[in-house]
mmCIF file of C-alpha atoms in Angstrom:
data_model
loop_
_atom_site.group_PDB
_atom_site.id
_atom_site.type_symbol
_atom_site.label_atom_id
_atom_site.label_comp_id
_atom_site.label_asym_id
_atom_site.label_seq_id
_atom_site.Cartn_x
_atom_site.Cartn_y
_atom_site.Cartn_z
ATOM 1 C CA MET A 16 32.673 114.975 40.992
ATOM 2 C CA GLU A 17 29.098 114.224 40.288
ATOM 3 C CA GLU A 18 28.072 110.639 40.912
ATOM 4 C CA LYS A 19 25.526 109.236 38.499
ATOM 5 C CA LEU A 20 23.064 106.672 39.716
ATOM 6 C CA TYR A 21 21.663 103.975 37.374
ATOM 7 C CA PHE A 22 18.276 102.473 38.141
ATOM 8 C CA LYS A 23 17.096 99.307 36.411
ATOM 9 C CA PRO A 24 13.689 99.505 34.892
ATOM 10 C CA VAL A 25 10.998 98.246 37.192
ATOM 11 C CA ASN A 26 9.838 95.571 34.707
ATOM 12 C CA HIS A 27 13.299 94.282 33.941
ATOM 13 C CA ASN A 28 13.044 91.278 36.288
ATOM 14 C CA LYS A 29 9.629 90.439 35.011
ATOM 15 C CA LYS A 30 10.862 90.308 31.422
ATOM 16 C CA LYS A 31 13.792 88.144 32.439
ATOM 17 C CA GLN A 32 11.537 85.691 34.248
ATOM 18 C CA ALA A 33 9.205 85.552 31.249
ATOM 19 C CA ARG A 34 12.130 84.723 28.946
ATOM 20 C CA GLN A 35 13.264 81.996 31.331
ATOM 21 C CA ARG A 36 9.820 80.464 31.352
ATOM 22 C CA VAL A 37 9.707 80.502 27.541
ATOM 23 C CA ASP A 38 13.127 78.875 27.330
ATOM 24 C CA LYS A 39 12.118 76.236 29.880
ATOM 25 C CA ASN A 40 8.931 75.399 27.975
ATOM 26 C CA ALA A 41 10.898 75.119 24.746
ATOM 27 C CA ASN A 42 13.390 72.745 26.363
ATOM 28 C CA ASP A 43 10.566 70.674 27.840
ATOM 29 C CA LYS A 44 8.961 70.363 24.407
ATOM 30 C CA LYS A 45 12.298 69.287 22.905
ATOM 31 C CA ARG A 46 12.582 66.539 25.505
ATOM 32 C CA VAL A 47 8.957 65.350 25.128
ATOM 33 C CA ALA A 48 8.870 65.314 21.315
ATOM 34 C CA PRO A 49 11.211 62.274 20.872
ATOM 35 C CA LYS A 50 9.194 60.322 23.426
ATOM 36 C CA ILE A 51 5.941 61.003 21.559
ATOM 37 C CA VAL A 52 7.543 59.977 18.242
ATOM 38 C CA CYS A 53 8.796 56.719 19.775
ATOM 39 C CA LEU A 54 5.371 55.970 21.231
ATOM 40 C CA LEU A 55 3.663 56.590 17.880
ATOM 41 C CA LEU A 56 6.168 54.348 16.097
ATOM 42 C CA PHE A 57 5.573 51.595 18.636
ATOM 43 C CA LEU A 58 1.795 51.825 18.198
ATOM 44 C CA LEU A 59 2.198 51.774 14.417
ATOM 45 C CA ILE A 60 4.324 48.613 14.587
ATOM 46 C CA VAL A 61 1.732 46.905 16.832
ATOM 47 C CA ILE A 62 -1.095 47.825 14.430
ATOM 48 C CA VAL A 63 0.864 46.472 11.433
ATOM 49 C CA ILE A 64 1.571 43.186 13.227
ATOM 50 C CA ILE A 65 -2.104 42.767 14.174
ATOM 51 C CA TRP A 66 -3.158 43.480 10.597
ATOM 52 C CA LEU A 67 -0.696 40.959 9.155
ATOM 53 C CA LEU A 68 -1.894 38.241 11.548
ATOM 54 C CA ARG A 69 -5.561 38.949 10.842
ATOM 55 C CA GLY A 70 -7.487 35.850 9.708
ATOM 56 C CA LYS A 71 -4.504 33.509 10.007
ATOM 57 C CA THR A 72 -4.511 30.359 12.111
ATOM 58 C CA THR A 73 -1.297 28.705 13.141
ATOM 59 C CA THR A 74 -1.388 24.929 13.341
ATOM 60 C CA HIS A 75 1.198 22.321 14.123
ATOM 61 C CA GLY A 76 1.644 18.914 12.589
ATOM 62 C CA HIS A 77 0.421 17.723 9.205
ATOM 63 C CA TYR A 78 -3.330 17.308 9.648
ATOM 64 C CA PRO A 79 -5.431 17.773 7.567
ATOM 65 C CA GLU A 80 -3.242 18.509 4.554
ATOM 66 C CA ASN A 81 -1.740 15.022 4.525
ATOM 67 C CA VAL A 82 -5.076 13.183 4.775
ATOM 68 C CA LYS A 83 -5.829 11.724 1.359
ATOM 69 C CA ASN A 84 -8.907 10.314 -0.317
ATOM 70 C CA ILE A 85 -8.759 6.618 -1.126
ATOM 71 C CA SER A 86 -10.912 5.196 -3.919
ATOM 72 C CA LEU A 87 -11.901 1.539 -3.907
ATOM 73 C CA THR A 88 -13.274 -0.181 -7.024
ATOM 74 C CA CYS A 89 -14.464 -3.779 -6.859
ATOM 75 C CA VAL A 90 -15.758 -5.713 -9.882
ATOM 76 C CA SER A 91 -17.448 -9.079 -10.396
ATOM 77 C CA ASP A 92 -19.028 -10.689 -13.463
ATOM 78 C CA THR A 93 -20.342 -13.747 -11.620
ATOM 79 C CA LEU A 94 -22.115 -12.443 -8.516
ATOM 80 C CA ILE A 95 -25.736 -11.228 -8.350
ATOM 81 C CA PRO A 96 -26.840 -8.333 -6.078
ATOM 82 C CA PRO A 97 -29.305 -9.806 -3.557
ATOM 83 C CA LYS A 98 -31.602 -6.773 -3.785
ATOM 84 C CA LEU A 99 -31.605 -6.862 -7.600
ATOM 85 C CA ASN A 100 -31.841 -10.591 -8.259
ATOM 86 C CA SER A 101 -34.954 -10.227 -10.415
ATOM 87 C CA ALA A 102 -32.645 -9.301 -13.286
ATOM 88 C CA VAL A 103 -30.090 -11.952 -14.229
ATOM 89 C CA SER A 104 -28.129 -12.297 -17.428
ATOM 90 C CA ASP A 105 -25.226 -14.527 -18.383
ATOM 91 C CA ASN A 106 -23.396 -11.377 -19.455
ATOM 92 C CA ARG A 107 -23.450 -9.118 -16.401
ATOM 93 C CA GLU A 108 -21.165 -7.022 -14.237
ATOM 94 C CA ILE A 109 -21.304 -5.516 -10.768
ATOM 95 C CA LYS A 110 -19.053 -2.569 -10.013
ATOM 96 C CA ILE A 111 -18.727 -1.129 -6.512
ATOM 97 C CA ASN A 112 -17.127 2.301 -6.171
ATOM 98 C CA ALA A 113 -16.343 3.675 -2.699
ATOM 99 C CA VAL A 114 -14.456 6.816 -1.679
ATOM 100 C CA PHE A 115 -12.844 7.171 1.744
ATOM 101 C CA HIS A 116 -11.394 10.204 3.504
ATOM 102 C CA GLY A 117 -8.258 8.707 4.902
ATOM 103 C CA ALA A 118 -8.506 5.047 5.844
ATOM 104 C CA ASP A 119 -11.404 5.249 8.277
ATOM 105 C CA GLU A 120 -14.151 7.528 6.934
ATOM 106 C CA LEU A 121 -16.458 6.403 4.117
ATOM 107 C CA ARG A 122 -17.514 9.419 2.042
ATOM 108 C CA ASN A 123 -19.763 7.774 -0.547
ATOM 109 C CA ILE A 124 -20.467 4.467 -2.216
ATOM 110 C CA SER A 125 -22.197 3.338 -5.398
ATOM 111 C CA LEU A 126 -23.249 0.071 -6.991
ATOM 112 C CA ILE A 127 -23.594 -0.225 -10.763
ATOM 113 C CA TYR A 128 -25.244 -3.402 -12.059
ATOM 114 C CA THR A 129 -24.998 -3.828 -15.828
ATOM 115 C CA LEU A 130 -26.813 -6.545 -17.775
ATOM 116 C CA ASN A 131 -26.228 -7.206 -21.467
ATOM 117 C CA CYS A 132 -29.441 -8.835 -22.671
ATOM 118 C CA SER A 133 -30.113 -10.740 -25.877
ATOM 119 C CA SER A 134 -32.497 -8.075 -27.171
ATOM 120 C CA SER A 135 -33.994 -4.688 -26.313
ATOM 121 C CA ASP A 136 -37.289 -6.435 -25.514
ATOM 122 C CA GLU A 137 -35.554 -8.642 -22.966
ATOM 123 C CA ALA A 138 -33.870 -5.567 -21.443
ATOM 124 C CA TYR A 139 -37.262 -3.857 -21.244
ATOM 125 C CA GLY A 140 -38.782 -6.884 -19.479
ATOM 126 C CA TYR A 141 -35.914 -7.060 -16.990
ATOM 127 C CA GLU A 142 -36.200 -3.345 -16.291
ATOM 128 C CA ALA A 143 -39.930 -3.494 -15.545
ATOM 129 C CA LYS A 144 -39.737 -6.564 -13.285
ATOM 130 C CA SER A 145 -36.545 -5.647 -11.426
ATOM 131 C CA HIS A 146 -37.742 -2.083 -10.849
ATOM 132 C CA ALA A 147 -41.048 -3.262 -9.394
ATOM 133 C CA ASP A 148 -39.386 -5.861 -7.156
ATOM 134 C CA PHE A 149 -36.792 -3.361 -6.007
ATOM 135 C CA ASN A 150 -39.497 -0.894 -4.973
ATOM 136 C CA LYS A 151 -41.141 -3.654 -2.941
ATOM 137 C CA ALA A 152 -37.831 -4.377 -1.214
ATOM 138 C CA LEU A 153 -37.411 -0.691 -0.386
ATOM 139 C CA SER A 154 -40.922 -0.538 1.038
ATOM 140 C CA ALA A 155 -40.275 -3.631 3.166
ATOM 141 C CA SER A 156 -37.133 -1.933 4.525
ATOM 142 C CA GLY A 157 -39.120 1.197 5.389
ATOM 143 C CA TYR A 158 -37.531 3.295 2.633
ATOM 144 C CA GLU A 159 -39.063 5.641 0.082
ATOM 145 C CA THR A 160 -39.001 4.522 -3.543
ATOM 146 C CA ASN A 161 -36.318 7.113 -4.393
ATOM 147 C CA LYS A 162 -33.916 5.775 -1.749
ATOM 148 C CA PHE A 163 -30.255 5.446 -2.803
ATOM 149 C CA LYS A 164 -30.987 7.687 -5.808
ATOM 150 C CA ASN A 165 -31.793 4.454 -7.637
ATOM 151 C CA LYS A 166 -31.860 4.707 -11.408
ATOM 152 C CA PHE A 167 -32.874 2.071 -13.964
ATOM 153 C CA SER A 168 -31.668 2.888 -17.476
ATOM 154 C CA ARG A 169 -31.978 1.020 -20.780
ATOM 155 C CA TYR A 170 -29.702 1.444 -23.788
ATOM 156 C CA ASP A 171 -30.763 -0.867 -26.613
ATOM 157 C CA ASN A 172 -30.196 -4.354 -25.181
ATOM 158 C CA LYS A 173 -28.381 -3.119 -22.079
ATOM 159 C CA LEU A 174 -29.913 -2.498 -18.631
ATOM 160 C CA ILE A 175 -27.950 -0.436 -16.112
ATOM 161 C CA ILE A 176 -29.065 -0.124 -12.485
ATOM 162 C CA ASN A 177 -27.318 2.469 -10.347
ATOM 163 C CA LEU A 178 -27.526 2.913 -6.561
ATOM 164 C CA SER A 179 -25.570 5.457 -4.498
ATOM 165 C CA ALA A 180 -25.380 6.648 -0.896
ATOM 166 C CA ASN A 181 -23.380 8.874 1.406
ATOM 167 C CA GLY A 182 -21.217 7.289 4.050
ATOM 168 C CA ASN A 183 -23.570 8.260 6.879
ATOM 169 C CA GLU A 184 -26.440 6.380 5.175
ATOM 170 C CA ILE A 185 -24.738 3.012 5.479
ATOM 171 C CA ASP A 186 -26.012 0.926 8.378
ATOM 172 C CA GLN A 187 -27.178 -2.656 8.964
ATOM 173 C CA PHE A 188 -30.400 -1.976 7.017
ATOM 174 C CA SER A 189 -28.869 -0.318 3.963
ATOM 175 C CA ALA A 190 -25.713 -2.465 3.837
ATOM 176 C CA PRO A 191 -27.275 -5.384 1.852
ATOM 177 C CA TYR A 192 -28.176 -3.013 -1.001
ATOM 178 C CA PHE A 193 -24.439 -2.492 -1.512
ATOM 179 C CA MET A 194 -23.502 -6.134 -0.884
ATOM 180 C CA LEU A 195 -21.920 -5.394 2.494
ATOM 181 C CA SER A 196 -21.929 -8.396 4.806
ATOM 182 C CA ILE A 197 -23.154 -8.145 8.404
ATOM 183 C CA ASN A 198 -21.385 -10.217 11.044
ATOM 184 C CA ASP A 199 -22.996 -12.121 13.896
ATOM 185 C CA ASN A 200 -22.820 -9.035 16.105
ATOM 186 C CA GLY A 201 -24.770 -6.974 13.604
ATOM 187 C CA GLU A 202 -21.662 -5.001 12.620
ATOM 188 C CA ILE A 203 -20.678 -3.954 9.116
ATOM 189 C CA ALA A 204 -17.451 -2.802 7.542
ATOM 190 C CA LYS A 205 -16.333 0.686 8.553
ATOM 191 C CA THR A 206 -12.737 1.214 7.435
ATOM 192 C CA PHE A 207 -11.187 1.001 3.993
ATOM 193 C CA ALA A 208 -9.439 -2.271 4.882
ATOM 194 C CA GLU A 209 -12.690 -3.821 6.151
ATOM 195 C CA PHE A 210 -14.579 -2.804 3.007
ATOM 196 C CA LYS A 211 -11.884 -4.238 0.762
ATOM 197 C CA ASN A 212 -11.823 -7.495 2.712
ATOM 198 C CA ASN A 213 -15.642 -7.667 2.635
ATOM 199 C CA TYR A 214 -15.786 -7.569 -1.158
ATOM 200 C CA GLU A 215 -12.728 -9.702 -1.871
ATOM 201 C CA THR A 216 -14.078 -12.414 0.438
ATOM 202 C CA GLN A 217 -17.216 -12.575 -1.717
ATOM 203 C CA GLY A 218 -15.189 -12.948 -4.908
ATOM 204 C CA PHE A 219 -14.827 -9.366 -6.127
ATOM 205 C CA ILE A 220 -11.592 -8.177 -7.731
ATOM 206 C CA CYS A 221 -10.670 -4.935 -6.017
ATOM 207 C CA GLU A 222 -8.279 -2.110 -6.842
ATOM 208 C CA SER A 223 -7.565 1.078 -4.940
ATOM 209 C CA THR A 224 -6.099 4.452 -5.752
ATOM 210 C CA THR A 225 -4.962 7.249 -3.453
ATOM 211 C CA ASN A 226 -5.640 10.887 -4.280
ATOM 212 C CA LYS A 227 -4.998 14.090 -2.328
#
């Protein structure tokens, strides 16, 4: 009986090894792919969070949204402003308007002095004299003639004098122009309560309103 011999091709093992390497690489890719997807998702989530937080500031407490502006209005029809005493009429009114940020910071203040004269000629005379004397007072205080945005206006027989200033302009030299008293220590009112007391002590009738 003739025995047949079978010989494997020489490159058989090489092809088998090549297939094994291909299968191994494919399995490796299958294992790595989920990890890459997870990493990309994580990075995407981080980028979204950073974008959403962009430009936002987190604060605690209620400042400054709960700090309100307080307006103070004080009126007198008997007093005479010391820096405007060249103009006096029996029918006159002083109105002080002050605005505070909270209870401690003065934002601005104004004084409106209104005189109802007997005639337009009398109003004209008061305007000329009081304006000239006021400019002299400003010069003596070392101020320019446009200090306090002062305005002298005439409407028929009425003379209206308006002064205004920012809170940081008020000191012991400017205080008298707005009828603010100076104590023996050279101190003036600073808070809302001190301003209100200052004017009411002189005889003003004061009212206040609170606005956001």
